[in-house]
């Protein structure tokens, strides 16, 4: 029997045997800020890898971790949420138990939720998984990639690019690139507007790499895309109608006339009030009192 190499040992080691991350997450409240960031990053990476392998066929599209003082909430985004939940919620409970035991959370300190992806045509991870299973099913590379690009562009995306590299045909490895629309790869807009996913497909002839990039559309509500507008988009507003000097002068004269009329009416009312007060204060004659 040949001795087992280091690489073979690393591959055969199950995911739930290493414990440093569990200790880091257990003592998270006591560690420094720098170690806390490292622990959160390692926890997210391992959790994402576990869910990517486990929920690949259910349209896994990412995970979000929300940490509160009392518990940790893990939100799994997928296209087939019913498959993630399982029959009567059995599968989500199994995943919760695995995460709790792996990272040594207390009982009830971690909860998993499933959230449906609103538009899977704008999710790069969902499209990469779809392309992966198309290739595993034996579909031609060119046809599968063009199908993904067309589906993404029909979902109101600004642009899409699919790169497939490896031994596609024959023994010589090569890369094929399929794209459509508008794609920004650099700068802040490339980070905000571009959704990228990478997957590896173990084909019979060797490993094939898939990279799907989607340029998201601008959405003021922030649902289907970023609410921040692109830097080079210039919106020209319609000019406001400026009033002519004659109309301004007429408006001023009308306002002055209205003010003068109001002042005149106020003065007349004040004089009438003064006359009424003077008549009420005058003494009444005796003949008037007797009724003669």
PDB file of C-alpha atoms in Angstrom:
ATOM      1  CA  UNK A   1       0.000   0.000   0.000  1.00  0.00           C
ATOM      2  CA  UNK A   2       1.415   3.390  -1.006  1.00  0.00           C
ATOM      3  CA  UNK A   3       1.819   6.039   1.724  1.00  0.00           C
ATOM      4  CA  UNK A   4      -0.768   8.774   1.676  1.00  0.00           C
ATOM      5  CA  UNK A   5       0.556  12.094   0.400  1.00  0.00           C
ATOM      6  CA  UNK A   6      -0.037  15.456   2.055  1.00  0.00           C
ATOM      7  CA  UNK A   7      -2.489  16.564  -0.648  1.00  0.00           C
ATOM      8  CA  UNK A   8      -4.501  13.363  -0.339  1.00  0.00           C
ATOM      9  CA  UNK A   9      -4.727  13.800   3.412  1.00  0.00           C
ATOM     10  CA  UNK A  10      -5.904  17.380   2.998  1.00  0.00           C
ATOM     11  CA  UNK A  11      -8.613  16.363   0.537  1.00  0.00           C
ATOM     12  CA  UNK A  12      -9.866  13.453   2.621  1.00  0.00           C
ATOM     13  CA  UNK A  13     -10.114  15.520   5.809  1.00  0.00           C
ATOM     14  CA  UNK A  14     -13.792  16.320   6.479  1.00  0.00           C
ATOM     15  CA  UNK A  15     -14.922  19.898   6.784  1.00  0.00           C
ATOM     16  CA  UNK A  16     -16.022  19.629  10.415  1.00  0.00           C
ATOM     17  CA  UNK A  17     -12.764  18.502  12.084  1.00  0.00           C
ATOM     18  CA  UNK A  18     -10.701  21.707  12.324  1.00  0.00           C
ATOM     19  CA  UNK A  19     -11.411  23.666  15.504  1.00  0.00           C
ATOM     20  CA  UNK A  20      -9.454  26.987  15.513  1.00  0.00           C
ATOM     21  CA  UNK A  21     -12.339  28.876  13.904  1.00  0.00           C
ATOM     22  CA  UNK A  22     -14.759  27.518  16.494  1.00  0.00           C
ATOM     23  CA  UNK A  23     -12.556  28.782  19.337  1.00  0.00           C
ATOM     24  CA  UNK A  24     -12.260  32.186  17.648  1.00  0.00           C
ATOM     25  CA  UNK A  25     -16.039  32.487  17.246  1.00  0.00           C
ATOM     26  CA  UNK A  26     -16.595  31.280  20.822  1.00  0.00           C
ATOM     27  CA  UNK A  27     -14.287  33.924  22.315  1.00  0.00           C
ATOM     28  CA  UNK A  28     -15.336  36.621  19.857  1.00  0.00           C
ATOM     29  CA  UNK A  29     -16.477  39.110  22.515  1.00  0.00           C
ATOM     30  CA  UNK A  30     -13.126  38.970  24.322  1.00  0.00           C
ATOM     31  CA  UNK A  31     -10.762  39.385  21.360  1.00  0.00           C
ATOM     32  CA  UNK A  32      -9.319  42.538  19.863  1.00  0.00           C
ATOM     33  CA  UNK A  33     -10.893  44.319  16.907  1.00  0.00           C
ATOM     34  CA  UNK A  34      -8.257  43.048  14.489  1.00  0.00           C
ATOM     35  CA  UNK A  35      -8.727  39.421  15.516  1.00  0.00           C
ATOM     36  CA  UNK A  36     -12.503  39.897  15.410  1.00  0.00           C
ATOM     37  CA  UNK A  37     -12.370  40.951  11.758  1.00  0.00           C
ATOM     38  CA  UNK A  38     -10.169  37.957  10.936  1.00  0.00           C
ATOM     39  CA  UNK A  39     -12.516  35.589  12.806  1.00  0.00           C
ATOM     40  CA  UNK A  40     -15.562  36.992  10.995  1.00  0.00           C
ATOM     41  CA  UNK A  41     -13.837  36.594   7.618  1.00  0.00           C
ATOM     42  CA  UNK A  42     -12.765  32.999   8.276  1.00  0.00           C
ATOM     43  CA  UNK A  43     -16.235  32.142   9.613  1.00  0.00           C
ATOM     44  CA  UNK A  44     -17.922  33.603   6.522  1.00  0.00           C
ATOM     45  CA  UNK A  45     -15.513  31.860   4.131  1.00  0.00           C
ATOM     46  CA  UNK A  46     -15.991  28.434   5.702  1.00  0.00           C
ATOM     47  CA  UNK A  47     -19.762  28.866   5.993  1.00  0.00           C
ATOM     48  CA  UNK A  48     -20.010  29.977   2.353  1.00  0.00           C
ATOM     49  CA  UNK A  49     -17.952  26.978   1.221  1.00  0.00           C
ATOM     50  CA  UNK A  50     -20.156  24.564   3.185  1.00  0.00           C
ATOM     51  CA  UNK A  51     -23.384  26.019   1.805  1.00  0.00           C
ATOM     52  CA  UNK A  52     -21.978  26.181  -1.745  1.00  0.00           C
ATOM     53  CA  UNK A  53     -21.280  22.434  -1.684  1.00  0.00           C
ATOM     54  CA  UNK A  54     -24.461  21.470   0.132  1.00  0.00           C
ATOM     55  CA  UNK A  55     -26.979  23.685  -1.711  1.00  0.00           C
ATOM     56  CA  UNK A  56     -25.443  23.701  -5.199  1.00  0.00           C
ATOM     57  CA  UNK A  57     -28.478  22.066  -6.821  1.00  0.00           C
ATOM     58  CA  UNK A  58     -30.925  24.407  -5.044  1.00  0.00           C
ATOM     59  CA  UNK A  59     -29.713  27.625  -6.656  1.00  0.00           C
ATOM     60  CA  UNK A  60     -27.505  28.849  -3.794  1.00  0.00           C
ATOM     61  CA  UNK A  61     -26.806  32.549  -4.338  1.00  0.00           C
ATOM     62  CA  UNK A  62     -24.875  33.713  -1.275  1.00  0.00           C
ATOM     63  CA  UNK A  63     -25.177  34.085   2.473  1.00  0.00           C
ATOM     64  CA  UNK A  64     -25.487  37.039   4.840  1.00  0.00           C
ATOM     65  CA  UNK A  65     -24.404  36.918   8.498  1.00  0.00           C
ATOM     66  CA  UNK A  66     -26.017  39.294  11.002  1.00  0.00           C
ATOM     67  CA  UNK A  67     -24.476  39.270  14.465  1.00  0.00           C
ATOM     68  CA  UNK A  68     -26.394  40.569  17.483  1.00  0.00           C
ATOM     69  CA  UNK A  69     -25.358  40.429  21.158  1.00  0.00           C
ATOM     70  CA  UNK A  70     -27.735  37.543  21.840  1.00  0.00           C
ATOM     71  CA  UNK A  71     -27.670  35.442  18.676  1.00  0.00           C
ATOM     72  CA  UNK A  72     -26.268  35.115  15.162  1.00  0.00           C
ATOM     73  CA  UNK A  73     -28.655  35.156  12.204  1.00  0.00           C
ATOM     74  CA  UNK A  74     -27.557  33.484   8.952  1.00  0.00           C
ATOM     75  CA  UNK A  75     -29.669  34.333   5.885  1.00  0.00           C
ATOM     76  CA  UNK A  76     -29.252  31.943   2.948  1.00  0.00           C
ATOM     77  CA  UNK A  77     -30.175  33.394  -0.446  1.00  0.00           C
ATOM     78  CA  UNK A  78     -31.329  30.825  -2.989  1.00  0.00           C
ATOM     79  CA  UNK A  79     -33.633  30.457  -5.977  1.00  0.00           C
ATOM     80  CA  UNK A  80     -35.337  27.301  -4.633  1.00  0.00           C
ATOM     81  CA  UNK A  81     -36.071  28.166  -1.019  1.00  0.00           C
ATOM     82  CA  UNK A  82     -38.473  25.259  -0.578  1.00  0.00           C
ATOM     83  CA  UNK A  83     -35.657  22.785  -1.241  1.00  0.00           C
ATOM     84  CA  UNK A  84     -33.422  24.655   1.217  1.00  0.00           C
ATOM     85  CA  UNK A  85     -36.071  24.411   3.940  1.00  0.00           C
ATOM     86  CA  UNK A  86     -36.777  20.758   3.215  1.00  0.00           C
ATOM     87  CA  UNK A  87     -39.834  18.765   4.175  1.00  0.00           C
ATOM     88  CA  UNK A  88     -41.408  20.402   7.247  1.00  0.00           C
ATOM     89  CA  UNK A  89     -38.188  22.428   7.747  1.00  0.00           C
ATOM     90  CA  UNK A  90     -36.048  19.335   8.331  1.00  0.00           C
ATOM     91  CA  UNK A  91     -33.137  20.339   6.098  1.00  0.00           C
ATOM     92  CA  UNK A  92     -32.770  23.859   7.550  1.00  0.00           C
ATOM     93  CA  UNK A  93     -32.760  22.334  11.056  1.00  0.00           C
ATOM     94  CA  UNK A  94     -30.009  19.913  10.021  1.00  0.00           C
ATOM     95  CA  UNK A  95     -27.919  22.778   8.640  1.00  0.00           C
ATOM     96  CA  UNK A  96     -28.509  24.766  11.829  1.00  0.00           C
ATOM     97  CA  UNK A  97     -27.318  21.818  13.918  1.00  0.00           C
ATOM     98  CA  UNK A  98     -24.192  21.363  11.755  1.00  0.00           C
ATOM     99  CA  UNK A  99     -23.252  25.055  12.028  1.00  0.00           C
ATOM    100  CA  UNK A 100     -23.956  25.106  15.757  1.00  0.00           C
ATOM    101  CA  UNK A 101     -21.757  22.067  16.481  1.00  0.00           C
ATOM    102  CA  UNK A 102     -18.988  23.106  14.085  1.00  0.00           C
ATOM    103  CA  UNK A 103     -18.540  26.626  15.497  1.00  0.00           C
ATOM    104  CA  UNK A 104     -19.509  25.717  19.093  1.00  0.00           C
ATOM    105  CA  UNK A 105     -22.479  28.060  19.358  1.00  0.00           C
ATOM    106  CA  UNK A 106     -24.698  27.796  22.421  1.00  0.00           C
ATOM    107  CA  UNK A 107     -28.132  26.227  22.127  1.00  0.00           C
ATOM    108  CA  UNK A 108     -30.402  28.652  20.265  1.00  0.00           C
ATOM    109  CA  UNK A 109     -27.583  31.144  19.638  1.00  0.00           C
ATOM    110  CA  UNK A 110     -27.615  30.651  15.861  1.00  0.00           C
ATOM    111  CA  UNK A 111     -30.581  30.643  13.477  1.00  0.00           C
ATOM    112  CA  UNK A 112     -30.727  29.983   9.736  1.00  0.00           C
ATOM    113  CA  UNK A 113     -33.251  31.577   7.393  1.00  0.00           C
ATOM    114  CA  UNK A 114     -33.906  31.099   3.679  1.00  0.00           C
ATOM    115  CA  UNK A 115     -34.556  34.083   1.400  1.00  0.00           C
ATOM    116  CA  UNK A 116     -35.706  33.817  -2.212  1.00  0.00           C
ATOM    117  CA  UNK A 117     -33.707  35.623  -4.891  1.00  0.00           C
ATOM    118  CA  UNK A 118     -36.064  38.140  -6.509  1.00  0.00           C
ATOM    119  CA  UNK A 119     -34.487  38.092  -9.973  1.00  0.00           C
ATOM    120  CA  UNK A 120     -32.217  35.124 -10.579  1.00  0.00           C
ATOM    121  CA  UNK A 121     -31.253  36.503 -13.985  1.00  0.00           C
ATOM    122  CA  UNK A 122     -29.292  39.243 -12.170  1.00  0.00           C
ATOM    123  CA  UNK A 123     -27.553  36.849  -9.745  1.00  0.00           C
ATOM    124  CA  UNK A 124     -24.112  35.742 -10.942  1.00  0.00           C
ATOM    125  CA  UNK A 125     -23.850  32.826  -8.496  1.00  0.00           C
ATOM    126  CA  UNK A 126     -27.184  31.360  -9.590  1.00  0.00           C
ATOM    127  CA  UNK A 127     -26.198  31.634 -13.262  1.00  0.00           C
ATOM    128  CA  UNK A 128     -22.772  30.095 -12.620  1.00  0.00           C
ATOM    129  CA  UNK A 129     -24.395  27.123 -10.888  1.00  0.00           C
ATOM    130  CA  UNK A 130     -26.878  26.798 -13.763  1.00  0.00           C
ATOM    131  CA  UNK A 131     -24.047  26.793 -16.312  1.00  0.00           C
ATOM    132  CA  UNK A 132     -22.136  24.252 -14.227  1.00  0.00           C
ATOM    133  CA  UNK A 133     -25.000  21.758 -14.254  1.00  0.00           C
ATOM    134  CA  UNK A 134     -25.597  22.343 -17.976  1.00  0.00           C
ATOM    135  CA  UNK A 135     -21.988  21.399 -18.699  1.00  0.00           C
ATOM    136  CA  UNK A 136     -22.178  18.366 -16.400  1.00  0.00           C
ATOM    137  CA  UNK A 137     -25.302  17.248 -18.267  1.00  0.00           C
ATOM    138  CA  UNK A 138     -23.296  17.163 -21.498  1.00  0.00           C
ATOM    139  CA  UNK A 139     -24.573  20.310 -23.213  1.00  0.00           C
ATOM    140  CA  UNK A 140     -22.211  21.953 -25.703  1.00  0.00           C
ATOM    141  CA  UNK A 141     -20.122  24.737 -24.169  1.00  0.00           C
ATOM    142  CA  UNK A 142     -20.979  27.372 -26.749  1.00  0.00           C
ATOM    143  CA  UNK A 143     -24.720  26.673 -26.587  1.00  0.00           C
ATOM    144  CA  UNK A 144     -24.785  26.628 -22.776  1.00  0.00           C
ATOM    145  CA  UNK A 145     -22.865  29.917 -22.487  1.00  0.00           C
ATOM    146  CA  UNK A 146     -24.958  31.736 -25.055  1.00  0.00           C
ATOM    147  CA  UNK A 147     -28.102  30.514 -23.270  1.00  0.00           C
ATOM    148  CA  UNK A 148     -26.884  32.033 -19.988  1.00  0.00           C
ATOM    149  CA  UNK A 149     -25.906  35.318 -21.660  1.00  0.00           C
ATOM    150  CA  UNK A 150     -29.303  35.617 -23.359  1.00  0.00           C
ATOM    151  CA  UNK A 151     -31.181  34.814 -20.134  1.00  0.00           C
ATOM    152  CA  UNK A 152     -29.205  37.450 -18.209  1.00  0.00           C
ATOM    153  CA  UNK A 153     -29.738  40.139 -20.848  1.00  0.00           C
ATOM    154  CA  UNK A 154     -33.478  39.406 -20.931  1.00  0.00           C
ATOM    155  CA  UNK A 155     -33.542  40.024 -17.173  1.00  0.00           C
ATOM    156  CA  UNK A 156     -32.814  43.751 -17.837  1.00  0.00           C
ATOM    157  CA  UNK A 157     -29.067  43.527 -17.149  1.00  0.00           C
ATOM    158  CA  UNK A 158     -26.781  46.154 -18.680  1.00  0.00           C
ATOM    159  CA  UNK A 159     -24.179  43.607 -19.710  1.00  0.00           C
ATOM    160  CA  UNK A 160     -22.956  40.049 -19.218  1.00  0.00           C
ATOM    161  CA  UNK A 161     -19.700  38.180 -19.737  1.00  0.00           C
ATOM    162  CA  UNK A 162     -19.069  34.430 -19.399  1.00  0.00           C
ATOM    163  CA  UNK A 163     -15.538  32.989 -19.472  1.00  0.00           C
ATOM    164  CA  UNK A 164     -14.991  29.219 -19.668  1.00  0.00           C
ATOM    165  CA  UNK A 165     -11.432  27.880 -19.528  1.00  0.00           C
ATOM    166  CA  UNK A 166      -9.964  24.384 -19.530  1.00  0.00           C
ATOM    167  CA  UNK A 167      -9.904  21.349 -21.811  1.00  0.00           C
ATOM    168  CA  UNK A 168     -13.096  22.132 -23.691  1.00  0.00           C
ATOM    169  CA  UNK A 169     -12.376  20.107 -26.839  1.00  0.00           C
ATOM    170  CA  UNK A 170      -9.355  17.907 -27.242  1.00  0.00           C
ATOM    171  CA  UNK A 171      -6.309  17.771 -24.996  1.00  0.00           C
ATOM    172  CA  UNK A 172      -5.297  21.403 -25.448  1.00  0.00           C
ATOM    173  CA  UNK A 173      -6.656  23.751 -22.794  1.00  0.00           C
ATOM    174  CA  UNK A 174      -8.057  27.075 -23.951  1.00  0.00           C
ATOM    175  CA  UNK A 175     -10.411  29.824 -22.821  1.00  0.00           C
ATOM    176  CA  UNK A 176     -13.618  30.976 -24.488  1.00  0.00           C
ATOM    177  CA  UNK A 177     -15.219  34.327 -23.744  1.00  0.00           C
ATOM    178  CA  UNK A 178     -18.882  35.177 -24.430  1.00  0.00           C
ATOM    179  CA  UNK A 179     -20.258  38.638 -23.802  1.00  0.00           C
ATOM    180  CA  UNK A 180     -23.054  41.032 -24.566  1.00  0.00           C
ATOM    181  CA  UNK A 181     -23.946  44.590 -23.572  1.00  0.00           C
ATOM    182  CA  UNK A 182     -21.975  47.028 -21.447  1.00  0.00           C
ATOM    183  CA  UNK A 183     -19.424  45.972 -18.805  1.00  0.00           C
ATOM    184  CA  UNK A 184     -17.378  48.079 -16.364  1.00  0.00           C
ATOM    185  CA  UNK A 185     -14.491  46.231 -14.717  1.00  0.00           C
ATOM    186  CA  UNK A 186     -12.412  48.951 -13.025  1.00  0.00           C
ATOM    187  CA  UNK A 187     -12.947  51.657 -10.461  1.00  0.00           C
ATOM    188  CA  UNK A 188     -15.659  52.076  -7.883  1.00  0.00           C
ATOM    189  CA  UNK A 189     -18.403  51.473 -10.452  1.00  0.00           C
ATOM    190  CA  UNK A 190     -16.843  48.077 -11.239  1.00  0.00           C
ATOM    191  CA  UNK A 191     -17.100  47.107  -7.567  1.00  0.00           C
ATOM    192  CA  UNK A 192     -20.653  48.380  -7.078  1.00  0.00           C
ATOM    193  CA  UNK A 193     -22.307  47.502 -10.398  1.00  0.00           C
ATOM    194  CA  UNK A 194     -20.594  44.204 -11.294  1.00  0.00           C
ATOM    195  CA  UNK A 195     -21.664  40.889  -9.759  1.00  0.00           C
ATOM    196  CA  UNK A 196     -19.042  38.158 -10.263  1.00  0.00           C
ATOM    197  CA  UNK A 197     -19.134  34.416  -9.526  1.00  0.00           C
ATOM    198  CA  UNK A 198     -16.541  31.705 -10.132  1.00  0.00           C
ATOM    199  CA  UNK A 199     -17.198  27.946 -10.185  1.00  0.00           C
ATOM    200  CA  UNK A 200     -15.095  24.865 -10.932  1.00  0.00           C
ATOM    201  CA  UNK A 201     -16.562  21.925 -12.849  1.00  0.00           C
ATOM    202  CA  UNK A 202     -14.949  18.489 -12.546  1.00  0.00           C
ATOM    203  CA  UNK A 203     -15.475  17.136 -16.049  1.00  0.00           C
ATOM    204  CA  UNK A 204     -14.294  13.777 -17.311  1.00  0.00           C
ATOM    205  CA  UNK A 205     -11.432  15.302 -19.293  1.00  0.00           C
ATOM    206  CA  UNK A 206     -10.321  17.588 -16.455  1.00  0.00           C
ATOM    207  CA  UNK A 207     -11.247  20.623 -14.398  1.00  0.00           C
ATOM    208  CA  UNK A 208     -13.057  23.492 -16.146  1.00  0.00           C
ATOM    209  CA  UNK A 209     -13.287  26.996 -14.720  1.00  0.00           C
ATOM    210  CA  UNK A 210     -16.377  29.191 -15.093  1.00  0.00           C
ATOM    211  CA  UNK A 211     -16.545  32.932 -14.462  1.00  0.00           C
ATOM    212  CA  UNK A 212     -19.830  34.841 -14.818  1.00  0.00           C
ATOM    213  CA  UNK A 213     -19.870  38.658 -14.631  1.00  0.00           C
ATOM    214  CA  UNK A 214     -23.137  40.613 -14.707  1.00  0.00           C
ATOM    215  CA  UNK A 215     -23.413  44.388 -15.039  1.00  0.00           C
ATOM    216  CA  UNK A 216     -26.442  45.310 -12.922  1.00  0.00           C
ATOM    217  CA  UNK A 217     -28.898  48.038 -13.988  1.00  0.00           C
ATOM    218  CA  UNK A 218     -29.380  51.279 -12.085  1.00  0.00           C
ATOM    219  CA  UNK A 219     -32.379  51.074  -9.750  1.00  0.00           C
ATOM    220  CA  UNK A 220     -33.325  54.163  -7.651  1.00  0.00           C
ATOM    221  CA  UNK A 221     -35.053  51.864  -5.131  1.00  0.00           C
ATOM    222  CA  UNK A 222     -31.990  49.592  -4.837  1.00  0.00           C
ATOM    223  CA  UNK A 223     -33.917  46.336  -5.458  1.00  0.00           C
ATOM    224  CA  UNK A 224     -32.626  45.065  -8.814  1.00  0.00           C
ATOM    225  CA  UNK A 225     -29.402  47.051  -8.807  1.00  0.00           C
ATOM    226  CA  UNK A 226     -27.408  49.802  -7.088  1.00  0.00           C
ATOM    227  CA  UNK A 227     -29.198  53.039  -6.263  1.00  0.00           C
ATOM    228  CA  UNK A 228     -26.000  55.038  -6.877  1.00  0.00           C
ATOM    229  CA  UNK A 229     -25.998  56.418 -10.444  1.00  0.00           C
ATOM    230  CA  UNK A 230     -22.984  55.902 -12.677  1.00  0.00           C
ATOM    231  CA  UNK A 231     -20.417  58.705 -12.781  1.00  0.00           C
ATOM    232  CA  UNK A 232     -20.616  59.268 -16.541  1.00  0.00           C
ATOM    233  CA  UNK A 233     -24.407  59.424 -16.730  1.00  0.00           C
ATOM    234  CA  UNK A 234     -25.426  63.060 -17.287  1.00  0.00           C
ATOM    235  CA  UNK A 235     -29.089  64.003 -16.902  1.00  0.00           C
ATOM    236  CA  UNK A 236     -30.061  67.238 -18.659  1.00  0.00           C
ATOM    237  CA  UNK A 237     -33.060  68.905 -17.029  1.00  0.00           C
ATOM    238  CA  UNK A 238     -35.550  71.044 -18.931  1.00  0.00           C
ATOM    239  CA  UNK A 239     -34.894  74.787 -18.429  1.00  0.00           C
ATOM    240  CA  UNK A 240     -37.352  76.702 -16.307  1.00  0.00           C
ATOM    241  CA  UNK A 241     -39.344  79.475 -17.970  1.00  0.00           C
ATOM    242  CA  UNK A 242     -37.993  82.826 -16.760  1.00  0.00           C
ATOM    243  CA  UNK A 243     -40.656  85.581 -16.454  1.00  0.00           C
ATOM    244  CA  UNK A 244     -40.243  88.706 -18.619  1.00  0.00           C
ATOM    245  CA  UNK A 245     -39.472  92.130 -17.031  1.00  0.00           C
ATOM    246  CA  UNK A 246     -42.910  93.421 -18.078  1.00  0.00           C
ATOM    247  CA  UNK A 247     -44.706  90.632 -16.243  1.00  0.00           C
ATOM    248  CA  UNK A 248     -42.514  91.208 -13.157  1.00  0.00           C
ATOM    249  CA  UNK A 249     -43.355  94.935 -13.224  1.00  0.00           C
ATOM    250  CA  UNK A 250     -47.070  94.236 -13.625  1.00  0.00           C
ATOM    251  CA  UNK A 251     -46.973  91.806 -10.713  1.00  0.00           C
ATOM    252  CA  UNK A 252     -45.220  94.411  -8.528  1.00  0.00           C
ATOM    253  CA  UNK A 253     -47.770  97.079  -9.462  1.00  0.00           C
ATOM    254  CA  UNK A 254     -50.632  94.702  -8.746  1.00  0.00           C
ATOM    255  CA  UNK A 255     -49.121  93.840  -5.365  1.00  0.00           C
ATOM    256  CA  UNK A 256     -48.663  97.534  -4.506  1.00  0.00           C
ATOM    257  CA  UNK A 257     -52.250  98.310  -5.534  1.00  0.00           C
ATOM    258  CA  UNK A 258     -53.552  95.423  -3.427  1.00  0.00           C
ATOM    259  CA  UNK A 259     -51.504  96.594  -0.442  1.00  0.00           C
ATOM    260  CA  UNK A 260     -52.801 100.173  -0.838  1.00  0.00           C
ATOM    261  CA  UNK A 261     -56.405  98.976  -1.063  1.00  0.00           C
ATOM    262  CA  UNK A 262     -55.942  96.826   2.015  1.00  0.00           C
ATOM    263  CA  UNK A 263     -54.437  99.765   3.935  1.00  0.00           C
ATOM    264  CA  UNK A 264     -57.338 102.048   2.866  1.00  0.00           C
ATOM    265  CA  UNK A 265     -59.910  99.451   3.949  1.00  0.00           C
ATOM    266  CA  UNK A 266     -58.158  99.053   7.310  1.00  0.00           C
ATOM    267  CA  UNK A 267     -58.142 102.842   7.871  1.00  0.00           C
ATOM    268  CA  UNK A 268     -61.860 103.119   6.998  1.00  0.00           C
ATOM    269  CA  UNK A 269     -62.696 100.280   9.373  1.00  0.00           C
ATOM    270  CA  UNK A 270     -60.670 101.912  12.156  1.00  0.00           C
ATOM    271  CA  UNK A 271     -62.453 105.268  11.703  1.00  0.00           C
ATOM    272  CA  UNK A 272     -65.874 103.580  11.795  1.00  0.00           C
ATOM    273  CA  UNK A 273     -64.917 101.744  14.972  1.00  0.00           C
ATOM    274  CA  UNK A 274     -63.776 105.010  16.570  1.00  0.00           C
ATOM    275  CA  UNK A 275     -67.113 106.719  15.698  1.00  0.00           C
ATOM    276  CA  UNK A 276     -69.077 103.826  17.238  1.00  0.00           C
ATOM    277  CA  UNK A 277     -67.015 103.998  20.440  1.00  0.00           C
ATOM    278  CA  UNK A 278     -67.528 107.801  20.654  1.00  0.00           C
ATOM    279  CA  UNK A 279     -71.317 107.453  20.185  1.00  0.00           C
ATOM    280  CA  UNK A 280     -71.527 104.817  22.904  1.00  0.00           C
ATOM    281  CA  UNK A 281     -69.556 106.971  25.364  1.00  0.00           C
ATOM    282  CA  UNK A 282     -71.757 110.198  24.828  1.00  0.00           C
ATOM    283  CA  UNK A 283     -74.291 111.024  27.699  1.00  0.00           C
ATOM    284  CA  UNK A 284     -77.998 110.399  26.994  1.00  0.00           C
ATOM    285  CA  UNK A 285     -80.460 113.427  27.371  1.00  0.00           C
ATOM    286  CA  UNK A 286     -83.420 113.201  29.924  1.00  0.00           C
ATOM    287  CA  UNK A 287     -86.097 113.647  27.259  1.00  0.00           C
ATOM    288  CA  UNK A 288     -84.640 110.761  25.355  1.00  0.00           C
ATOM    289  CA  UNK A 289     -84.749 108.675  28.535  1.00  0.00           C
ATOM    290  CA  UNK A 290     -88.419 109.473  29.247  1.00  0.00           C
ATOM    291  CA  UNK A 291     -89.424 108.569  25.739  1.00  0.00           C
ATOM    292  CA  UNK A 292     -90.637 112.081  24.652  1.00  0.00           C
TER     293      UNK A 292
END
